[in-house]
Short mmCIF file of C-alpha atoms in Angstrom, two decimals:
data_model
loop_
_atom_site.label_atom_id
_atom_site.label_comp_id
_atom_site.label_asym_id
_atom_site.label_seq_id
_atom_site.Cartn_x
_atom_site.Cartn_y
_atom_site.Cartn_z
CA GLY A 1 -89.39 -187.08 -119.41
CA ALA A 2 -88.98 -184.60 -116.63
CA VAL A 3 -91.33 -181.73 -117.37
CA VAL A 4 -91.44 -178.22 -115.17
CA SER A 5 -94.10 -175.65 -115.79
CA GLN A 6 -94.72 -172.21 -114.54
CA HIS A 7 -97.63 -169.89 -114.39
CA PRO A 8 -98.19 -167.57 -115.24
CA SER A 9 -95.08 -166.88 -118.24
CA TRP A 10 -95.43 -163.11 -117.79
CA VAL A 11 -97.47 -160.76 -115.47
CA ILE A 12 -97.43 -156.61 -114.90
CA CYS A 13 -98.75 -155.91 -111.62
CA LYS A 14 -99.03 -152.39 -109.86
CA SER A 15 -96.72 -151.50 -107.25
CA GLY A 16 -98.02 -152.81 -103.28
CA THR A 17 -99.99 -155.64 -105.13
CA SER A 18 -99.34 -159.27 -103.94
CA VAL A 19 -98.37 -161.68 -107.16
CA LYS A 20 -98.32 -165.63 -107.26
CA ILE A 21 -96.45 -167.65 -109.54
CA GLU A 22 -96.80 -171.37 -109.39
CA CYS A 23 -93.99 -174.04 -110.22
CA ARG A 24 -95.50 -177.69 -111.20
CA SER A 25 -93.97 -180.86 -112.00
CA LEU A 26 -96.27 -182.43 -114.80
CA ASP A 27 -94.66 -185.65 -115.20
CA PHE A 28 -92.59 -186.23 -111.99
CA GLN A 29 -93.27 -185.95 -108.47
CA ALA A 30 -90.74 -183.22 -106.57
CA THR A 31 -90.41 -183.22 -102.54
CA THR A 32 -88.08 -180.22 -102.92
CA MET A 33 -87.94 -177.46 -105.13
CA PHE A 34 -86.14 -174.47 -105.58
CA TRP A 35 -86.96 -170.89 -106.41
CA TYR A 36 -84.34 -168.19 -108.29
CA ARG A 37 -84.18 -164.66 -109.58
CA GLN A 38 -82.24 -163.34 -112.77
CA PHE A 39 -82.03 -159.84 -113.14
CA PRO A 40 -81.62 -158.64 -116.66
CA LYS A 41 -77.71 -159.08 -117.83
CA GLN A 42 -77.45 -161.27 -114.81
CA SER A 43 -76.99 -164.92 -113.79
CA LEU A 44 -79.44 -166.81 -111.70
CA MET A 45 -79.14 -166.54 -108.06
CA LEU A 46 -81.58 -168.83 -105.79
CA MET A 47 -83.95 -167.51 -103.47
CA ALA A 48 -85.08 -170.20 -101.75
CA THR A 49 -85.24 -174.08 -101.40
CA SER A 50 -88.97 -175.24 -100.89
CA ASN A 51 -89.90 -178.48 -99.08
CA GLU A 52 -92.74 -180.54 -99.93
CA GLY A 53 -94.86 -180.09 -96.23
CA SER A 54 -92.52 -178.04 -94.60
CA LYS A 55 -90.89 -174.55 -94.35
CA ALA A 56 -88.54 -173.01 -96.92
CA THR A 57 -85.36 -172.68 -96.95
CA TYR A 58 -84.02 -169.17 -97.46
CA GLU A 59 -80.92 -167.86 -99.24
CA GLN A 60 -79.21 -164.56 -96.83
CA GLY A 61 -80.35 -161.37 -97.93
CA VAL A 62 -84.04 -163.12 -99.47
CA GLU A 63 -86.54 -161.90 -96.85
CA LYS A 64 -88.83 -164.17 -96.26
CA ASP A 65 -91.72 -162.33 -95.56
CA LYS A 66 -91.75 -160.49 -99.05
CA PHE A 67 -91.35 -164.19 -100.98
CA LEU A 68 -93.65 -166.18 -99.32
CA ILE A 69 -93.23 -169.82 -100.68
CA ASN A 70 -95.82 -172.94 -100.23
CA HIS A 71 -94.89 -176.44 -101.50
CA ALA A 72 -98.46 -178.10 -100.46
CA SER A 73 -97.94 -181.44 -102.58
CA LEU A 74 -94.95 -183.02 -104.39
CA THR A 75 -95.80 -181.80 -108.05
CA LEU A 76 -96.97 -177.46 -106.57
CA SER A 77 -94.64 -175.05 -105.20
CA THR A 78 -95.77 -171.28 -105.79
CA LEU A 79 -93.98 -168.06 -104.60
CA THR A 80 -96.09 -165.41 -103.43
CA VAL A 81 -94.27 -161.94 -103.89
CA THR A 82 -95.95 -159.68 -100.99
CA SER A 83 -96.58 -155.54 -101.56
CA ALA A 84 -94.56 -155.93 -104.45
CA HIS A 85 -92.56 -153.10 -105.37
CA PRO A 86 -90.51 -152.04 -108.42
CA GLU A 87 -87.28 -153.15 -107.73
CA ASP A 88 -88.55 -156.73 -107.62
CA SER A 89 -89.25 -156.99 -111.23
CA SER A 90 -86.76 -159.81 -112.02
CA PHE A 91 -87.02 -163.21 -114.14
CA TYR A 92 -88.29 -165.66 -111.58
CA ILE A 93 -87.45 -169.82 -112.56
CA CYS A 94 -88.04 -172.84 -110.35
CA SER A 95 -86.64 -175.88 -110.42
CA ALA A 96 -87.61 -179.27 -109.23
CA ARG A 97 -85.87 -182.14 -108.48
CA LYS A 98 -87.11 -186.08 -109.06
CA TYR A 99 -88.22 -188.20 -105.86
CA PRO A 100 -87.41 -190.61 -105.42
CA LEU A 101 -83.47 -188.75 -106.24
CA SER A 102 -81.59 -190.20 -108.37
CA SER A 103 -77.48 -190.77 -109.08
CA TYR A 104 -77.20 -187.24 -110.56
CA ASN A 105 -79.85 -185.27 -108.25
CA GLU A 106 -80.32 -183.37 -111.66
CA GLN A 107 -82.26 -180.11 -111.04
CA PHE A 108 -85.20 -179.52 -114.35
CA PHE A 109 -85.65 -176.24 -114.84
CA GLY A 110 -88.71 -174.06 -115.48
CA PRO A 111 -89.46 -171.64 -118.32
CA GLY A 112 -89.56 -168.57 -116.11
CA THR A 113 -91.84 -166.18 -115.01
CA ARG A 114 -91.08 -162.78 -116.08
CA LEU A 115 -92.63 -159.93 -113.50
CA THR A 116 -93.04 -156.09 -114.51
CA VAL A 117 -93.90 -153.98 -111.29
CA LEU A 118 -95.21 -150.40 -112.13
CA LYS B 1 -67.18 -168.33 -100.76
CA GLN B 2 -67.50 -170.57 -104.02
CA GLU B 3 -67.56 -168.69 -107.40
CA VAL B 4 -68.13 -170.35 -110.76
CA THR B 5 -66.30 -167.86 -113.85
CA GLN B 6 -67.08 -167.49 -117.29
CA ILE B 7 -64.26 -166.30 -119.73
CA PRO B 8 -65.33 -165.14 -121.70
CA ALA B 9 -68.30 -162.46 -120.97
CA ALA B 10 -69.15 -162.62 -124.72
CA LEU B 11 -67.61 -164.05 -127.90
CA SER B 12 -68.44 -163.78 -131.74
CA VAL B 13 -67.00 -166.15 -133.98
CA PRO B 14 -67.77 -166.97 -138.05
CA GLU B 15 -70.29 -169.55 -139.07
CA GLY B 16 -68.71 -172.88 -139.36
CA GLU B 17 -65.80 -172.08 -136.19
CA ASN B 18 -65.33 -174.79 -133.71
CA LEU B 19 -65.25 -173.17 -130.42
CA VAL B 20 -64.62 -173.32 -126.93
CA LEU B 21 -66.28 -171.65 -123.62
CA ASN B 22 -64.53 -171.59 -120.24
CA CYS B 23 -65.26 -172.08 -116.97
CA SER B 24 -63.95 -172.59 -113.60
CA PHE B 25 -64.82 -173.13 -110.19
CA THR B 26 -63.58 -172.83 -106.57
CA ASP B 27 -65.22 -175.67 -104.86
CA SER B 28 -62.96 -178.65 -104.99
CA ALA B 29 -65.59 -181.17 -104.00
CA ILE B 30 -68.12 -180.15 -106.77
CA TYR B 31 -71.19 -182.59 -106.94
CA ASN B 32 -72.28 -181.87 -110.61
CA LEU B 33 -71.02 -179.64 -113.43
CA GLN B 34 -74.42 -178.80 -115.71
CA TRP B 35 -74.09 -176.53 -119.08
CA PHE B 36 -77.35 -174.69 -120.05
CA ARG B 37 -78.54 -172.35 -123.09
CA GLN B 38 -80.49 -169.52 -122.53
CA ASP B 39 -81.99 -167.78 -125.16
CA PRO B 40 -83.11 -163.67 -124.83
CA GLY B 41 -86.06 -163.46 -122.29
CA LYS B 42 -86.53 -167.07 -121.76
CA GLY B 43 -85.91 -170.15 -119.61
CA LEU B 44 -82.68 -172.73 -119.68
CA THR B 45 -82.09 -175.36 -121.72
CA SER B 46 -80.17 -177.98 -120.53
CA LEU B 47 -77.55 -179.06 -122.65
CA LEU B 48 -74.65 -181.77 -120.94
CA LEU B 49 -74.32 -182.69 -117.27
CA ILE B 50 -71.13 -184.37 -115.96
CA GLN B 51 -70.89 -185.96 -112.74
CA SER B 52 -68.14 -185.64 -110.26
CA SER B 53 -66.64 -189.35 -111.32
CA GLN B 54 -66.97 -188.29 -114.72
CA ARG B 55 -64.17 -186.45 -117.34
CA GLU B 56 -66.59 -185.85 -119.89
CA GLN B 57 -69.89 -185.84 -121.72
CA THR B 58 -70.48 -185.70 -125.59
CA SER B 59 -74.38 -184.91 -127.41
CA GLY B 60 -74.27 -184.19 -131.12
CA ARG B 61 -71.84 -181.01 -131.80
CA LEU B 62 -71.40 -180.42 -127.92
CA ASN B 63 -68.71 -181.82 -125.70
CA ALA B 64 -68.08 -180.76 -122.38
CA SER B 65 -65.25 -181.96 -119.95
CA LEU B 66 -64.35 -181.63 -116.54
CA ASP B 67 -61.14 -181.30 -114.46
CA LYS B 68 -61.85 -181.55 -110.94
CA SER B 69 -58.06 -180.92 -109.85
CA SER B 70 -57.59 -177.24 -111.90
CA GLY B 71 -61.18 -176.46 -110.94
CA ARG B 72 -62.49 -176.37 -114.72
CA SER B 73 -64.89 -177.23 -117.17
CA THR B 74 -64.99 -176.52 -121.04
CA LEU B 75 -67.97 -176.95 -123.24
CA TYR B 76 -66.64 -177.39 -127.00
CA ILE B 77 -68.76 -176.68 -129.65
CA ALA B 78 -67.82 -177.92 -133.03
CA ALA B 79 -68.77 -176.29 -136.78
CA SER B 80 -70.95 -173.45 -135.28
CA GLN B 81 -74.26 -172.50 -136.77
CA PRO B 82 -76.02 -169.17 -136.31
CA GLY B 83 -78.91 -170.78 -133.77
CA ASP B 84 -76.22 -171.57 -131.68
CA SER B 85 -76.31 -167.92 -130.76
CA ALA B 86 -77.35 -167.54 -127.01
CA THR B 87 -76.14 -167.11 -123.63
CA TYR B 88 -74.29 -170.24 -122.15
CA LEU B 89 -74.37 -170.46 -118.09
CA CYS B 90 -72.08 -173.47 -116.53
CA ALA B 91 -73.75 -174.54 -113.17
CA GLU B 92 -71.74 -176.26 -110.49
CA TYR B 93 -73.72 -178.29 -107.94
CA SER B 94 -71.67 -177.44 -104.91
CA SER B 95 -73.95 -179.78 -102.60
CA ALA B 96 -77.15 -182.75 -103.66
CA SER B 97 -79.19 -179.33 -103.30
CA LYS B 98 -77.19 -176.18 -104.21
CA ILE B 99 -76.71 -174.86 -107.72
CA ILE B 100 -74.00 -171.76 -108.40
CA PHE B 101 -74.81 -170.35 -111.22
CA GLY B 102 -71.65 -168.59 -113.61
CA SER B 103 -72.95 -165.37 -115.30
CA GLY B 104 -72.40 -166.99 -118.69
CA THR B 105 -70.77 -166.65 -121.80
CA ARG B 106 -73.25 -164.42 -125.05
CA LEU B 107 -72.41 -166.15 -127.84
CA SER B 108 -72.61 -164.73 -131.23
CA ILE B 109 -72.14 -166.82 -134.71
CA ARG B 110 -72.15 -164.23 -137.42
CA PRO B 111 -73.48 -166.22 -140.88
#
């Protein structure tokens, strides 16, 4: 198997608060995890690449100080949305790539976290 | 800029029909191509992944093809069922690390 979990599955918070989302690979190790964001009726957009033991790489236009990523172990990456605002409301999905790499380099996706900022 | 385009954006067909979903990409150095299914409010379910060295993959009633020279992939669904109703996403691995998603085709199968 290659199961990725996310916690929480949904969260509602007040504007200005911070929210942490966890992404775990349950039955494999992942040196690299990815965070995506999906707005309603739109496709997934890569936000950042999370590397175990090093700093995350952010895509252009994604504020690294607002979306803090920590990948402290081979099975866990966290995304913290700091000082969340209503425009941060979205569906956040993580993925993980197995270590060691396979020939496919396939990414395995979590079930997503629905964030609503009031 | 690398792009992935899916046409049509929405499709409605009666149950039992065979159908084809289309995906085009601009990256000639594609690494993998993957098809996903997404139900409303849910995450992604992987359907088929085709490596760049392969031309097609099959799973049950699904068959996905890859033509790098024309920059196209198709997902063929045989004998469609109402349970096949979902959004289908095409995703191109532009490198070992980066995936670019298409905007999806919303499929509705009418009983």
